[in-house]
Coordinates of C-alpha atoms in Angstrom, one line a residue:
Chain A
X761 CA 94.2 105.8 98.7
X762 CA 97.3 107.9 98.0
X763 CA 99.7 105.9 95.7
X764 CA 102.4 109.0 95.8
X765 CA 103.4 110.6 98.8
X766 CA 105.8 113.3 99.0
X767 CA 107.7 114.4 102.0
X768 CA 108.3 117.2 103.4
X769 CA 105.1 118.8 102.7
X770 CA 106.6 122.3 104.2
X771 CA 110.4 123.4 103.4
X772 CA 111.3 127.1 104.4
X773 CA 115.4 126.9 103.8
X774 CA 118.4 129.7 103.4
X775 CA 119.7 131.0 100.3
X776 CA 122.4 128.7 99.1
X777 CA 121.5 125.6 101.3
X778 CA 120.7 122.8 99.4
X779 CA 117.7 120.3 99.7
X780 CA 115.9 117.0 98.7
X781 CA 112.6 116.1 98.1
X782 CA 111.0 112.8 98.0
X783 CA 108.4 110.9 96.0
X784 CA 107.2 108.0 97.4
X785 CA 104.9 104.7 96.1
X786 CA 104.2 101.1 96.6
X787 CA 103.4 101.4 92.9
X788 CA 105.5 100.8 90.1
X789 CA 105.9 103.2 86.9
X790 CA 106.5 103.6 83.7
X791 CA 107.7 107.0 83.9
X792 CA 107.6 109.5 86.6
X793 CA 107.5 113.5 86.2
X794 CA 108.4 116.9 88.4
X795 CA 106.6 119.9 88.2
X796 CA 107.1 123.3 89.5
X797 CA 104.4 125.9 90.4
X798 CA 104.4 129.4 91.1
X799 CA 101.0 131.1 92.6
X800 CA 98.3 131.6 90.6
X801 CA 99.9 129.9 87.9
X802 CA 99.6 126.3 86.5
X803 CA 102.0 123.5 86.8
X804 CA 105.1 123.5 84.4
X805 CA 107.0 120.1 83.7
X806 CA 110.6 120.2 85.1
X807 CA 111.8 116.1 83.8
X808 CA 110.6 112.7 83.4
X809 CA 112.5 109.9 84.0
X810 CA 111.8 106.3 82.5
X811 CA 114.7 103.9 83.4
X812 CA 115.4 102.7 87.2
X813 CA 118.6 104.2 88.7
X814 CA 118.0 106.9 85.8
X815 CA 119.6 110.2 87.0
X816 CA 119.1 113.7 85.2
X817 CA 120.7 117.2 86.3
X818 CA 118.7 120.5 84.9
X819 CA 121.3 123.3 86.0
X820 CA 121.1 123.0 89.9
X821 CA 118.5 120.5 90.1
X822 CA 119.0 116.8 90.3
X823 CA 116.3 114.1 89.9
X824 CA 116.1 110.6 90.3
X825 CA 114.1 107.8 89.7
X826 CA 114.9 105.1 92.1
X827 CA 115.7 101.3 90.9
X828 CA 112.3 99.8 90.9
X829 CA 110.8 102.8 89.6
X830 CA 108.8 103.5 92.7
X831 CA 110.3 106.4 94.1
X832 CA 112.0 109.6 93.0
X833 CA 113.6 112.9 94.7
X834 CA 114.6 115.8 93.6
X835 CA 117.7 117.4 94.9
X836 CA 118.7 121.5 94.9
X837 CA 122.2 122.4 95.3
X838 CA 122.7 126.1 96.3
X839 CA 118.7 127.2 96.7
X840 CA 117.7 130.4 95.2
X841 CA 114.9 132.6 96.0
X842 CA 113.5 131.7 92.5
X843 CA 113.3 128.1 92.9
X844 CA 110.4 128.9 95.6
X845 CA 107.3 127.2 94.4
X846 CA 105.1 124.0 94.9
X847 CA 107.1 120.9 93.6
X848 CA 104.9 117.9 92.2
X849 CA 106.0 114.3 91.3
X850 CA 103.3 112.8 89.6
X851 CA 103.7 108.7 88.3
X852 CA 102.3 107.8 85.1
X853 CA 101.8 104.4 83.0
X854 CA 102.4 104.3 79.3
X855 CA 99.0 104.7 77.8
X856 CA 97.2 104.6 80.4
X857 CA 96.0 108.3 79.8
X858 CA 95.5 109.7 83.7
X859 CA 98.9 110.5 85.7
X860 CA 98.5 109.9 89.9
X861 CA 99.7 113.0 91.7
X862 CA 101.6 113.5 95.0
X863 CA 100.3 116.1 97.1
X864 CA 103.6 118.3 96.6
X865 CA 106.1 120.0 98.4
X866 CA 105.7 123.6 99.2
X867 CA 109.7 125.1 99.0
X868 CA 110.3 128.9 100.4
X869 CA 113.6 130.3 100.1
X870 CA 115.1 132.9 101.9
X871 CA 116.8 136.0 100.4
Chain B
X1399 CA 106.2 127.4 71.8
X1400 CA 103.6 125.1 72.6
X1401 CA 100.4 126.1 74.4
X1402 CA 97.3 125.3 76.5
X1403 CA 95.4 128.3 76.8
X1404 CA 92.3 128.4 79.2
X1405 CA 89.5 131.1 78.4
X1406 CA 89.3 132.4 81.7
X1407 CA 91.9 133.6 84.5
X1408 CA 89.3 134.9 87.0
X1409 CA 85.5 134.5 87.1
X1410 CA 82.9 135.4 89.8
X1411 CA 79.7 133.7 88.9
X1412 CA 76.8 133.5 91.5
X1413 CA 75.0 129.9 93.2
X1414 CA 72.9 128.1 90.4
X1415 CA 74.3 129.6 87.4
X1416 CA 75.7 127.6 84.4
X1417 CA 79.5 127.8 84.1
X1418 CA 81.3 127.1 81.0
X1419 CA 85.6 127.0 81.3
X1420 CA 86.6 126.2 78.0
X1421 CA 90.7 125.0 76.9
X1422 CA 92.0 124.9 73.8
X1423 CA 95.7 123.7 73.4
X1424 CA 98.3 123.7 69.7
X1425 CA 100.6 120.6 70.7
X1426 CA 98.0 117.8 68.4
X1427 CA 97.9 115.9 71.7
X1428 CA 95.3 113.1 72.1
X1429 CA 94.8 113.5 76.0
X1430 CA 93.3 116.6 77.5
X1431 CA 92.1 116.6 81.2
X1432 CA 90.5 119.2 84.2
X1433 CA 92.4 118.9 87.5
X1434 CA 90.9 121.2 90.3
X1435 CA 93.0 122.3 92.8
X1436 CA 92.5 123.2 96.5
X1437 CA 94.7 124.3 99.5
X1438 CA 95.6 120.9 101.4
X1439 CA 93.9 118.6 98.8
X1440 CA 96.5 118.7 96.0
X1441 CA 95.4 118.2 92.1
X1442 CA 92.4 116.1 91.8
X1443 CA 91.2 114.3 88.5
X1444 CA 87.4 115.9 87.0
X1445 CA 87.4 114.3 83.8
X1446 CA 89.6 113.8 81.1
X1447 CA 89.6 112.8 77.7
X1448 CA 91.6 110.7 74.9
X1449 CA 90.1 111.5 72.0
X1450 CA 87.0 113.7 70.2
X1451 CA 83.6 113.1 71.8
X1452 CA 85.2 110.6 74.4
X1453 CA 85.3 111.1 78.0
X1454 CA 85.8 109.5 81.1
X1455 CA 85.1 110.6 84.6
X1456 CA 88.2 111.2 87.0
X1457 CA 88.3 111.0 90.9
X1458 CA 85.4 114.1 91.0
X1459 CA 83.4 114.5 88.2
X1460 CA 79.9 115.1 90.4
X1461 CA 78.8 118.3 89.5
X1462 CA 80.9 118.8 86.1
X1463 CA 80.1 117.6 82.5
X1464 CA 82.4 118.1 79.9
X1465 CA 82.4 118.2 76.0
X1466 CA 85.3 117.4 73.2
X1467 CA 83.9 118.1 69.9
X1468 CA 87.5 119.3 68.4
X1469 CA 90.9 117.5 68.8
X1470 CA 92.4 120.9 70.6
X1471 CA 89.1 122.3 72.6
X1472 CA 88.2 120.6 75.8
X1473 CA 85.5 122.3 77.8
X1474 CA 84.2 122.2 81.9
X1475 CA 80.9 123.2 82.3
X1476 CA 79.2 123.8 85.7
X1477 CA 75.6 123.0 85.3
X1478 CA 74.4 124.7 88.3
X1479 CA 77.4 126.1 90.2
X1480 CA 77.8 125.9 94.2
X1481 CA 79.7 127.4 96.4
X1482 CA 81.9 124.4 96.9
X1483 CA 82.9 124.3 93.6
X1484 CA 84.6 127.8 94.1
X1485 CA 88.1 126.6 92.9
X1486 CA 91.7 126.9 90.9
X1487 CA 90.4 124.7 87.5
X1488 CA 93.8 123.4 85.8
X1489 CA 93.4 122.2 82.4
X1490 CA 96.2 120.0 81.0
X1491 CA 97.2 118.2 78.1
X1492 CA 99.5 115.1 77.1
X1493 CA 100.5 112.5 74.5
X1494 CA 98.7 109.1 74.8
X1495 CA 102.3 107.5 75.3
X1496 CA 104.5 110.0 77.8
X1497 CA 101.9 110.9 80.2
X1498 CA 103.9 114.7 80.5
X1499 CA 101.5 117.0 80.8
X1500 CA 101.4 120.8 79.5
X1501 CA 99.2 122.5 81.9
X1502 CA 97.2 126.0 81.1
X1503 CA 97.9 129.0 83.6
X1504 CA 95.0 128.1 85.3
X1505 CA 91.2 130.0 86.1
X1506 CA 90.4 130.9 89.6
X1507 CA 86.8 130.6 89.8
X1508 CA 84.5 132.1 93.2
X1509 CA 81.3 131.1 93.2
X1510 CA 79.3 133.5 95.6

């Protein structure tokens, strides 16, 4: 059963356009995290968020964690070739130990 | 800067040999865990662990064993490698109460 979907799975875009992604569940979180990944490398945390309705800006990105704490997206103004990479949202429970991932969202950008 | 560092970034081992990935990360974190990774099948759980000498199977543990005998070293072993278990292994670690995990850069294992 997959708790977290993400959508699009595929997203080829322009320089400068911007972009959402989404993160999906029928499940509810304590906190919920973004990742970025470049080939051949691992995962690297981008934000959590914790509150419902919580909002939080990291240069050009924007993420946030909708008011039931179910879902989440992730929002690029202006799209640079270096944000290209596999975006993850993964959901986790406070102590629970093991975090539930979504299957990611591949992002290309176009010089 | 903190740091999960996995042994390994590319290994070719042959069918029906013993494979040992080992992790060692500097943060004190009580959680460490193996995530294996495959085109179209995302990040899936192995095993992980929340403390020394304790373990608990993930969403794919058939085929994998693990072993925690320090706080900071968390180690994969293959028993008998197949070629199905030719892979990306991610290694990861987190506090007990933020679930953010620090992942290692990853080793890319081909099992011929």
């Amino acid at each position: 059963t997959q708790l977290l979907e993400q959508s699009p799975q595929f997203l080829s875009i322009q320089e400068g356009e911007n972009l959402t992604v989404y993160c999906n569940s029928s499940s509810v979180f304590s906190s919920l995290q973004w990742y970025r990944q470049e080939p051949g490398e691992g995962p690297v945390l981008l934000v959590t968020v914790v509150t419902g309705g919580e909002v939080k800006k990291l240069k050009r990105l924007t993420f946030q964690f909708g008011d039931a704490r179910k879902d989440s997206s992730l929002h690029i103004t202006a799209a640079q070739p270096g944000d290209t990479g596999l975006y993850l949202c993964a959901g986790a429970y406070t102590n629970a130990g093991k975090s539930t991932f979504g299957d990611g969202t591949t992002l290309t950008v176009k010089p | 800067d903190v740091k999960v560092t996995q042994s390994s970034r590319y290994l070719v081992k042959r069918t029906g040999e013993k494979v040992f990935l080992e992790c060692v990360q500097d943060m004190d974190h009580e959680n460490m865990f193996w995530y294996r990774q495959d085109p179209g099948l995302g990040l899936r759980l192995i095993y992980f662990s929340y403390d020394v000498k304790m373990k608990e199977k993930g969403d794919i543990p058939e085929g994998y064993s693990v072993s925690r005998e320090k706080k900071e070293r968390f180690s994969l072993i293959l028993e008998s490698a197949s070629t199905n278990q030719t892979s990306m292994y991610l290694c990861a670690s987190s506090r007990r109460v933020t679930g953010e995990l620090f992942f290692g850069e990853g080793s890319r294992l081909t099992v011929l």
